[in-house]
Short mmCIF file of C-alpha atoms in Angstrom, two decimals:
data_model
loop_
_atom_site.label_atom_id
_atom_site.label_comp_id
_atom_site.label_asym_id
_atom_site.label_seq_id
_atom_site.Cartn_x
_atom_site.Cartn_y
_atom_site.Cartn_z
CA LYS A 1 5.05 15.70 -3.60
CA ASN A 2 3.66 13.60 -6.44
CA GLU A 3 -0.11 13.49 -6.80
CA VAL A 4 0.12 9.69 -6.95
CA GLU A 5 2.50 7.90 -4.63
CA GLN A 6 3.36 4.22 -4.84
CA SER A 7 5.08 2.07 -2.24
CA PRO A 8 7.37 0.36 -2.11
CA GLN A 9 9.50 1.58 -5.04
CA ASN A 10 11.29 -1.76 -5.19
CA LEU A 11 10.23 -5.12 -3.83
CA THR A 12 12.08 -8.43 -3.90
CA ALA A 13 10.42 -11.61 -2.68
CA GLN A 14 10.66 -15.38 -2.91
CA GLU A 15 8.42 -17.44 -5.12
CA GLY A 16 5.16 -18.23 -3.40
CA GLU A 17 5.04 -15.15 -1.20
CA PHE A 18 1.99 -12.89 -0.93
CA ILE A 19 2.75 -9.49 -2.47
CA THR A 20 1.15 -6.12 -1.74
CA ILE A 21 1.79 -2.92 -3.66
CA ASN A 22 0.20 0.32 -2.49
CA CYS A 23 -1.01 3.45 -4.27
CA SER A 24 -2.11 6.67 -2.56
CA TYR A 25 -3.45 9.76 -4.27
CA SER A 26 -4.09 13.26 -3.03
CA VAL A 27 -7.21 14.46 -4.87
CA GLY A 28 -10.57 13.02 -5.87
CA ILE A 29 -10.57 10.61 -8.79
CA SER A 30 -13.14 9.00 -11.06
CA ALA A 31 -11.13 5.81 -11.63
CA LEU A 32 -7.85 4.09 -10.92
CA HIS A 33 -5.91 1.71 -13.15
CA TRP A 34 -3.25 -0.86 -12.31
CA LEU A 35 -0.81 -1.48 -15.15
CA GLN A 36 1.99 -4.03 -15.66
CA GLN A 37 5.21 -3.53 -17.62
CA HIS A 38 7.67 -6.39 -18.10
CA PRO A 39 11.34 -5.49 -18.63
CA GLY A 40 11.77 -4.11 -22.13
CA GLY A 41 8.08 -4.68 -22.78
CA GLY A 42 4.93 -2.70 -23.32
CA ILE A 43 2.14 -1.67 -20.97
CA VAL A 44 -0.68 -4.06 -20.07
CA SER A 45 -3.78 -2.89 -18.21
CA LEU A 46 -4.57 -5.26 -15.31
CA PHE A 47 -7.52 -3.59 -13.58
CA MET A 48 -9.73 -0.53 -13.67
CA LEU A 49 -11.38 0.33 -10.34
CA SER A 50 -13.81 2.98 -9.20
CA SER A 51 -14.88 1.22 -6.01
CA GLY A 52 -14.53 -2.03 -4.09
CA LYS A 53 -12.46 -4.96 -5.21
CA LYS A 54 -11.64 -6.91 -8.37
CA LYS A 55 -9.97 -10.30 -8.82
CA HIS A 56 -8.36 -11.88 -11.84
CA GLY A 57 -6.55 -15.14 -11.30
CA ARG A 58 -3.88 -14.58 -8.65
CA LEU A 59 -4.24 -10.80 -8.80
CA ILE A 60 -6.55 -8.83 -6.52
CA ALA A 61 -7.03 -5.05 -6.57
CA THR A 62 -8.86 -3.01 -3.97
CA ILE A 63 -9.69 0.64 -3.62
CA ASN A 64 -10.85 2.77 -0.69
CA ILE A 65 -12.22 6.02 -2.08
CA GLN A 66 -12.59 7.70 1.33
CA GLU A 67 -8.96 6.99 2.25
CA LYS A 68 -7.71 7.70 -1.30
CA HIS A 69 -5.81 4.44 -1.37
CA SER A 70 -5.58 1.34 -3.54
CA SER A 71 -3.68 -1.91 -3.20
CA LEU A 72 -2.63 -4.57 -5.68
CA HIS A 73 -2.11 -8.03 -4.23
CA ILE A 74 -0.48 -11.05 -5.85
CA THR A 75 -1.07 -14.44 -4.27
CA ALA A 76 1.34 -17.36 -4.73
CA SER A 77 3.83 -15.11 -6.54
CA HIS A 78 5.88 -16.55 -9.40
CA PRO A 79 9.05 -15.35 -11.15
CA ARG A 80 6.95 -14.47 -14.20
CA ASP A 81 5.21 -11.83 -12.06
CA SER A 82 8.50 -9.89 -12.03
CA ALA A 83 7.67 -6.55 -13.65
CA VAL A 84 7.03 -2.90 -12.93
CA TYR A 85 3.52 -2.26 -11.61
CA ILE A 86 2.11 1.21 -12.21
CA CYS A 87 -0.88 2.94 -10.66
CA ALA A 88 -2.67 5.54 -12.82
CA VAL A 89 -5.60 7.73 -11.79
CA ILE A 90 -8.15 9.75 -13.72
CA GLN A 91 -8.81 13.09 -12.05
CA GLY A 92 -11.52 15.57 -12.90
CA ALA A 93 -11.79 16.49 -16.56
CA GLN A 94 -9.80 13.65 -18.11
CA LYS A 95 -6.52 14.32 -16.31
CA LEU A 96 -4.47 11.10 -16.29
CA VAL A 97 -1.72 10.90 -13.67
CA PHE A 98 0.72 8.03 -13.15
CA GLY A 99 2.57 6.83 -10.09
CA GLN A 100 6.32 6.24 -10.30
CA GLY A 101 5.90 2.48 -10.45
CA THR A 102 6.95 -0.41 -8.22
CA ARG A 103 9.66 -2.74 -9.48
CA LEU A 104 8.83 -6.29 -8.34
CA THR A 105 11.35 -9.12 -8.49
CA ILE A 106 10.29 -12.65 -7.57
CA ASN A 107 13.18 -15.05 -7.03
CA PRO A 108 12.74 -18.78 -7.62
CA ASP B 1 -12.42 -5.07 -30.91
CA GLY B 2 -11.81 -1.46 -29.95
CA GLY B 3 -8.46 -0.32 -28.71
CA ILE B 4 -5.38 1.81 -29.17
CA THR B 5 -2.68 0.86 -31.63
CA GLN B 6 0.80 2.23 -31.38
CA SER B 7 3.29 1.50 -34.09
CA PRO B 8 5.95 0.47 -34.39
CA LYS B 9 6.77 -1.36 -31.15
CA TYR B 10 10.52 -0.79 -31.61
CA LEU B 11 12.06 2.04 -33.63
CA PHE B 12 15.64 2.93 -34.39
CA ARG B 13 16.73 6.26 -35.83
CA LYS B 14 19.95 8.10 -36.47
CA GLU B 15 20.71 11.17 -34.43
CA GLY B 16 19.44 14.38 -36.02
CA GLN B 17 16.50 12.76 -37.82
CA ASN B 18 12.88 13.58 -37.05
CA VAL B 19 10.73 10.55 -36.33
CA THR B 20 6.94 10.22 -36.04
CA LEU B 21 5.27 7.75 -33.69
CA SER B 22 1.79 6.61 -34.57
CA CYS B 23 -1.18 6.36 -32.20
CA GLU B 24 -4.58 5.32 -33.53
CA GLN B 25 -7.76 4.52 -31.61
CA ASN B 26 -11.13 3.24 -32.76
CA LEU B 27 -12.86 3.87 -29.43
CA ASN B 28 -14.38 7.24 -30.37
CA HIS B 29 -12.43 8.81 -27.50
CA ASP B 30 -12.06 12.56 -27.30
CA ALA B 31 -8.97 12.84 -25.10
CA MET B 32 -5.61 11.43 -26.16
CA TYR B 33 -2.24 11.64 -24.44
CA TRP B 34 1.46 11.06 -25.05
CA TYR B 35 3.84 10.12 -22.24
CA ARG B 36 7.56 9.46 -22.09
CA GLN B 37 9.32 6.99 -19.78
CA ASP B 38 13.07 6.91 -19.18
CA PRO B 39 14.76 3.80 -17.75
CA GLY B 40 13.87 3.39 -14.09
CA GLN B 41 11.65 6.48 -14.15
CA GLY B 42 7.94 7.21 -14.15
CA LEU B 43 5.77 8.33 -17.07
CA ARG B 44 5.82 12.04 -17.87
CA LEU B 45 3.24 13.92 -19.94
CA ILE B 46 4.46 15.29 -23.29
CA TYR B 47 1.28 16.50 -24.99
CA TYR B 48 -2.45 15.93 -24.75
CA SER B 49 -5.49 16.69 -26.86
CA GLN B 50 -9.08 16.87 -25.66
CA ILE B 51 -10.68 17.65 -29.01
CA VAL B 52 -9.88 17.53 -32.70
CA ASN B 53 -7.62 20.37 -33.93
CA ASP B 54 -6.63 21.32 -30.41
CA PHE B 55 -3.78 20.15 -28.18
CA GLN B 56 -1.91 21.30 -25.11
CA LYS B 57 1.68 21.01 -23.91
CA GLY B 58 2.43 18.75 -21.00
CA ASP B 59 5.37 18.86 -18.64
CA ILE B 60 8.10 17.97 -21.16
CA ALA B 61 6.89 19.21 -24.57
CA GLU B 62 10.18 20.74 -25.74
CA GLY B 63 11.55 18.95 -28.80
CA TYR B 64 8.22 17.31 -29.63
CA SER B 65 5.27 18.20 -31.86
CA VAL B 66 1.81 16.70 -32.33
CA SER B 67 -1.25 17.06 -34.52
CA ARG B 68 -4.90 16.09 -34.08
CA GLU B 69 -6.51 16.34 -37.50
CA LYS B 70 -8.76 13.36 -36.89
CA LYS B 71 -10.39 12.08 -33.70
CA GLU B 72 -8.84 8.66 -34.24
CA SER B 73 -5.25 9.74 -34.66
CA PHE B 74 -2.71 11.61 -32.50
CA PRO B 75 0.78 11.24 -33.98
CA LEU B 76 3.84 12.41 -32.06
CA THR B 77 6.91 13.74 -33.86
CA VAL B 78 10.22 13.60 -32.05
CA THR B 79 12.25 16.37 -33.61
CA SER B 80 16.00 16.82 -33.84
CA ALA B 81 15.65 19.48 -31.13
CA GLN B 82 14.90 16.79 -28.54
CA LYS B 83 18.24 16.32 -26.78
CA ASN B 84 17.69 12.80 -25.43
CA PRO B 85 15.02 11.11 -27.54
CA THR B 86 15.84 7.52 -26.60
CA ALA B 87 12.94 6.43 -24.37
CA PHE B 88 9.71 4.45 -24.13
CA TYR B 89 6.68 6.36 -25.46
CA LEU B 90 3.11 5.58 -24.37
CA CYS B 91 -0.15 6.75 -25.91
CA ALA B 92 -3.42 6.73 -23.92
CA SER B 93 -7.02 7.84 -24.43
CA ILE B 94 -10.11 8.58 -22.35
CA ARG B 95 -13.72 8.92 -23.53
CA ASP B 96 -15.37 12.21 -22.65
CA GLY B 97 -17.28 11.89 -19.41
CA ALA B 98 -16.09 8.35 -18.82
CA SER B 99 -13.84 7.03 -16.10
CA GLU B 100 -11.84 4.46 -17.99
CA ALA B 101 -8.55 4.98 -19.78
CA PHE B 102 -7.14 2.84 -22.54
CA PHE B 103 -3.43 2.40 -23.13
CA GLY B 104 -1.33 1.55 -26.15
CA GLN B 105 1.43 -1.02 -25.89
CA GLY B 106 4.07 1.65 -26.28
CA THR B 107 6.91 2.39 -28.70
CA ARG B 108 10.52 1.96 -27.64
CA LEU B 109 12.60 4.52 -29.56
CA THR B 110 16.37 4.21 -29.76
CA VAL B 111 18.41 6.96 -31.37
CA VAL B 112 21.95 6.04 -32.36
#
């Protein structure tokens, strides 16, 4: 079992839909990152969370430390949101662990 | 502005040649990491370094080598011993005692 599990692995939706991507982890962490990777592109850091909730434009990220769970939400999704979204956690003494990623496709 | 710089973004090499990927940070971070991503797969740890002149193997270190002569720099060499070097390579860093990681843009290596 991976230390960081993301769901779903693949998600296809229509433009305008509300999107939720989930990340669960098995051990205590000091921080969690949400990353975005467009096809053939590099990695972009969207959020860093250690508690609560953050919002940037149409993107919202939440974390529940007690439940070891984080969610990334996209409101009013658009085809340009199509990308792989990756959850990464920092555990203990600088151990950085990535989830497998969620491939999101938004159809016009 | 502080950050991590990976270069180049795209790299092509002939089979059998060694190639070195650059990772530089001006964040004064102690820990630096190299990951590999294959198409449709997650990121896997190749090597990491938590202090200058010291580094540790990750899960898939075979066919790779690194050095950490300076705090700012952690270059990764893909050697001819790496059977399938074509992949996306990501460098990351974390400041000692801090809870935030920084990520390079990545280098996409294609071996022909």
